[in-house]
PDB file of C-alpha atoms in Angstrom:
ATOM      1  CA  MET P1144      40.856   2.730 -41.413  1.00  0.00           C
ATOM      2  CA  LYS P1145      38.727   4.227 -42.828  1.00  0.00           C
ATOM      3  CA  LYS P1146      35.902   6.366 -40.141  1.00  0.00           C
ATOM      4  CA  SER P1147      33.321   4.898 -41.195  1.00  0.00           C
ATOM      5  CA  SER P1148      34.529   1.388 -40.331  1.00  0.00           C
ATOM      6  CA  ILE P1149      35.582   3.216 -36.999  1.00  0.00           C
ATOM      7  CA  PHE P1150      32.631   4.650 -36.169  1.00  0.00           C
ATOM      8  CA  GLY P1151      31.134   0.912 -37.342  1.00  0.00           C
ATOM      9  CA  ILE P1152      33.464  -0.221 -33.475  1.00  0.00           C
ATOM     10  CA  VAL P1153      32.248   2.045 -31.557  1.00  0.00           C
ATOM     11  CA  VAL P1154      28.819   1.639 -32.329  1.00  0.00           C
ATOM     12  CA  ILE P1155      29.483  -2.169 -32.096  1.00  0.00           C
ATOM     13  CA  ALA P1156      31.731  -1.602 -28.312  1.00  0.00           C
ATOM     14  CA  VAL P1157      28.407   0.912 -26.972  1.00  0.00           C
ATOM     15  CA  ALA P1158      25.895  -1.557 -28.159  1.00  0.00           C
ATOM     16  CA  ILE P1159      27.605  -4.680 -26.652  1.00  0.00           C
ATOM     17  CA  ALA P1160      28.449  -2.183 -22.811  1.00  0.00           C
ATOM     18  CA  VAL P1161      24.390  -1.357 -22.955  1.00  0.00           C
ATOM     19  CA  ILE P1162      22.826  -5.288 -23.399  1.00  0.00           C
ATOM     20  CA  ILE P1163      26.198  -6.091 -20.514  1.00  0.00           C
ATOM     21  CA  SER P1164      25.507  -3.297 -17.922  1.00  0.00           C
ATOM     22  CA  THR P1165      21.111  -4.012 -18.548  1.00  0.00           C
ATOM     23  CA  TYR P1166      22.201  -8.270 -17.917  1.00  0.00           C
ATOM     24  CA  ALA P1167      24.710  -7.328 -14.893  1.00  0.00           C
ATOM     25  CA  SER P1168      21.976  -4.658 -13.793  1.00  0.00           C
ATOM     26  CA  SER P1169      18.645  -7.067 -13.597  1.00  0.00           C
ATOM     27  CA  SER P1170      18.030  -9.330 -10.912  1.00  0.00           C
ATOM     28  CA  THR P1171      15.261 -11.922 -10.221  1.00  0.00           C
ATOM     29  CA  TYR P1172      12.544 -12.882  -8.490  1.00  0.00           C
ATOM     30  CA  ALA P1173      12.779 -14.910  -5.434  1.00  0.00           C
ATOM     31  CA  SER P1174      11.557 -15.479  -2.025  1.00  0.00           C
ATOM     32  CA  PHE P1175      13.086 -15.227   1.927  1.00  0.00           C
ATOM     33  CA  ARG P1176      14.324 -18.795   1.408  1.00  0.00           C
ATOM     34  CA  GLU P1177      15.928 -18.263  -1.785  1.00  0.00           C
ATOM     35  CA  ALA P1178      17.759 -15.199  -0.642  1.00  0.00           C
ATOM     36  CA  LYS P1179      18.882 -16.456   1.996  1.00  0.00           C
ATOM     37  CA  GLN P1180      21.037 -18.633  -0.061  1.00  0.00           C
ATOM     38  CA  THR P1181      22.635 -16.100  -2.066  1.00  0.00           C
ATOM     39  CA  ASN P1182      24.410 -12.550  -1.684  1.00  0.00           C
ATOM     40  CA  SER P1183      23.102 -11.259  -4.642  1.00  0.00           C
ATOM     41  CA  GLU P1184      20.170  -8.811  -5.189  1.00  0.00           C
ATOM     42  CA  LEU P1185      17.281  -9.916  -6.148  1.00  0.00           C
ATOM     43  CA  HIS P1186      12.798  -8.941  -5.914  1.00  0.00           C
ATOM     44  CA  VAL P1187      10.607 -10.173  -3.572  1.00  0.00           C
ATOM     45  CA  ILE P1188       6.579 -10.465  -3.469  1.00  0.00           C
ATOM     46  CA  GLY P1189       4.667  -9.915  -1.065  1.00  0.00           C
ATOM     47  CA  HIS P1190       2.549  -8.350   1.838  1.00  0.00           C
ATOM     48  CA  LEU P1191       2.816  -5.889   5.191  1.00  0.00           C
ATOM     49  CA  ASP P1192       2.246  -8.301   8.686  1.00  0.00           C
ATOM     50  CA  LYS P1193       0.312  -5.955   9.939  1.00  0.00           C
ATOM     51  CA  GLN P1194      -0.059  -7.909  12.958  1.00  0.00           C
ATOM     52  CA  LYS P1195       3.734  -7.236  13.646  1.00  0.00           C
ATOM     53  CA  GLU P1196       5.323  -3.685  14.116  1.00  0.00           C
ATOM     54  CA  LEU P1197       6.211  -0.960  11.886  1.00  0.00           C
ATOM     55  CA  TYR P1198       9.321   0.844  12.867  1.00  0.00           C
ATOM     56  CA  TYR P1199       9.678   4.733  12.401  1.00  0.00           C
ATOM     57  CA  ASP P1200      11.271   7.129  14.699  1.00  0.00           C
ATOM     58  CA  ALA P1201      11.742  10.700  12.310  1.00  0.00           C
ATOM     59  CA  THR P1202      13.220  12.138  15.593  1.00  0.00           C
ATOM     60  CA  LYS P1203      15.941   9.096  16.174  1.00  0.00           C
ATOM     61  CA  ASP P1204      16.917   8.455  12.288  1.00  0.00           C
ATOM     62  CA  ALA P1205      14.807   9.612   9.771  1.00  0.00           C
ATOM     63  CA  ASN P1206      16.128   7.151   7.593  1.00  0.00           C
ATOM     64  CA  TYR P1207      16.087   3.962   9.253  1.00  0.00           C
ATOM     65  CA  PHE P1208      12.311   2.138   8.795  1.00  0.00           C
ATOM     66  CA  SER P1209      11.608  -1.417  10.059  1.00  0.00           C
ATOM     67  CA  PHE P1210       8.772  -3.664   9.000  1.00  0.00           C
ATOM     68  CA  TYR P1211       7.863  -7.626   8.183  1.00  0.00           C
ATOM     69  CA  VAL P1212       7.152  -8.328   5.224  1.00  0.00           C
ATOM     70  CA  LYS P1213       5.069 -12.318   4.002  1.00  0.00           C
ATOM     71  CA  ASP P1214       6.412 -13.207   0.775  1.00  0.00           C
ATOM     72  CA  ASP P1215       4.501 -15.492  -1.785  1.00  0.00           C
ATOM     73  CA  LYS P1216       5.570 -19.324  -0.862  1.00  0.00           C
ATOM     74  CA  GLY P1217       4.881 -18.188   3.061  1.00  0.00           C
ATOM     75  CA  ASP P1218       7.657 -17.417   4.563  1.00  0.00           C
ATOM     76  CA  GLU P1219       8.300 -14.172   6.660  1.00  0.00           C
ATOM     77  CA  CYS P1220      11.816 -12.017   7.004  1.00  0.00           C
ATOM     78  CA  LYS P1221      11.776  -8.398   8.935  1.00  0.00           C
ATOM     79  CA  VAL P1222      12.837  -5.524   6.576  1.00  0.00           C
ATOM     80  CA  VAL P1223      15.329  -2.525   7.044  1.00  0.00           C
ATOM     81  CA  PHE P1224      14.935  -0.144   4.554  1.00  0.00           C
ATOM     82  CA  THR P1225      17.198   3.380   4.691  1.00  0.00           C
ATOM     83  CA  GLY P1226      14.942   5.907   3.399  1.00  0.00           C
ATOM     84  CA  THR P1227      11.762   7.385   4.699  1.00  0.00           C
ATOM     85  CA  LYS P1228       8.693   5.425   5.872  1.00  0.00           C
ATOM     86  CA  PRO P1229       6.492   5.829   1.977  1.00  0.00           C
ATOM     87  CA  GLU P1230       2.777   7.544   2.688  1.00  0.00           C
ATOM     88  CA  ASP P1231      -0.369   5.453   2.919  1.00  0.00           C
ATOM     89  CA  PHE P1232       1.949   2.087   3.440  1.00  0.00           C
ATOM     90  CA  GLU P1233      -0.111   0.676   5.488  1.00  0.00           C
ATOM     91  CA  ARG P1234      -2.543   0.789   2.513  1.00  0.00           C
ATOM     92  CA  SER P1235      -0.150  -1.733   0.574  1.00  0.00           C
ATOM     93  CA  GLN P1236      -2.028  -4.562  -0.576  1.00  0.00           C
ATOM     94  CA  GLN P1237       1.014  -5.899  -2.575  1.00  0.00           C
ATOM     95  CA  ILE P1238       4.895  -4.838  -2.132  1.00  0.00           C
ATOM     96  CA  VAL P1239       7.631  -5.756  -4.725  1.00  0.00           C
ATOM     97  CA  LEU P1240      11.338  -5.093  -2.869  1.00  0.00           C
ATOM     98  CA  THR P1241      14.403  -4.953  -4.617  1.00  0.00           C
ATOM     99  CA  GLY P1242      17.664  -5.832  -2.295  1.00  0.00           C
ATOM    100  CA  ARG P1243      19.441  -8.403   0.062  1.00  0.00           C
ATOM    101  CA  MET P1244      19.564 -10.437   2.542  1.00  0.00           C
ATOM    102  CA  VAL P1245      22.369  -9.484   5.087  1.00  0.00           C
ATOM    103  CA  ASN P1246      21.939 -12.288   8.415  1.00  0.00           C
ATOM    104  CA  ASP P1247      18.380 -13.025   9.213  1.00  0.00           C
ATOM    105  CA  GLU P1248      17.439  -9.073   7.951  1.00  0.00           C
ATOM    106  CA  PHE P1249      16.010  -8.573   4.080  1.00  0.00           C
ATOM    107  CA  HIS P1250      17.451  -5.114   3.476  1.00  0.00           C
ATOM    108  CA  ALA P1251      15.417  -3.201   1.009  1.00  0.00           C
ATOM    109  CA  SER P1252      17.303  -1.067  -1.664  1.00  0.00           C
ATOM    110  CA  LYS P1253      13.925   0.261  -3.739  1.00  0.00           C
ATOM    111  CA  ILE P1254       9.941  -0.705  -2.686  1.00  0.00           C
ATOM    112  CA  LEU P1255       7.073  -0.682  -4.882  1.00  0.00           C
ATOM    113  CA  MET P1256       3.940  -1.179  -4.007  1.00  0.00           C
ATOM    114  CA  LYS P1257       0.465  -1.288  -4.570  1.00  0.00           C
ATOM    115  CA  CYS P1258      -2.213   0.256  -2.948  1.00  0.00           C
ATOM    116  CA  PRO P1259      -5.660   0.935  -3.232  1.00  0.00           C
ATOM    117  CA  SER P1260      -6.598   4.074  -4.950  1.00  0.00           C
ATOM    118  CA  LYS P1261      -7.320   7.219  -3.117  1.00  0.00           C
ATOM    119  CA  TYR P1262     -10.195   7.932  -5.968  1.00  0.00           C
ATOM    120  CA  THR P1263     -10.784   4.395  -8.021  1.00  0.00           C
ATOM    121  CA  GLN P1264     -11.990   1.476  -5.519  1.00  0.00           C
ATOM    122  CA  ASP P1265     -11.251  -0.390  -8.148  1.00  0.00           C
ATOM    123  CA  LYS P1266      -8.498   0.582  -9.298  1.00  0.00           C
ATOM    124  CA  LEU P1267      -4.890   0.008  -7.668  1.00  0.00           C
ATOM    125  CA  GLU P1268      -2.712   2.723  -7.608  1.00  0.00           C
ATOM    126  CA  THR P1269       1.341   1.743  -7.590  1.00  0.00           C
ATOM    127  CA  THR P1270       4.041   4.003  -5.614  1.00  0.00           C
ATOM    128  CA  GLU P1271       8.002   3.391  -5.595  1.00  0.00           C
ATOM    129  CA  VAL P1272      10.982   4.293  -3.760  1.00  0.00           C
ATOM    130  CA  SER P1273      14.296   4.360  -3.397  1.00  0.00           C
ATOM    131  CA  ALA P1274      16.468   4.179  -0.507  1.00  0.00           C
ATOM    132  CA  LYS P1275      18.999   6.977   0.601  1.00  0.00           C
ATOM    133  CA  LYS P1276      22.812   6.583  -0.619  1.00  0.00           C
ATOM    134  CA  ALA P1277      25.050   7.192   2.988  1.00  0.00           C
ATOM    135  CA  ASP P1278      27.282   9.624   2.605  1.00  0.00           C
ATOM    136  CA  ILE P1279      31.014   9.190   3.102  1.00  0.00           C
TER     137      ILE P1279
END
């Protein structure tokens, strides 16, 4: 085979691999009710329920943070995040969670918060936080 043919096959194979990995890593948006029906990773959009408890105790476990979120369809669920509590979390106006349901809790691997900007009253500030990976 010619070198150009081999190079072309390699380029096509890499392009197919990139497309497949992008498609596989993308997840869909759902509600907590829909998340309970599947085991796959989903995005849930909602807002923090400020009437319920936020639990974070850095002295006991700095990588455990739990709180309650009400999704856009009105369903409420306890969320567990294995990472530190994001700064200004209580100020968030909207939260996008990436994760999956484990029993009756949503275990988030990422939190994307939209908060009012500290500097401009009319603008929103976006912050993304990822969960810590456990060293085993």
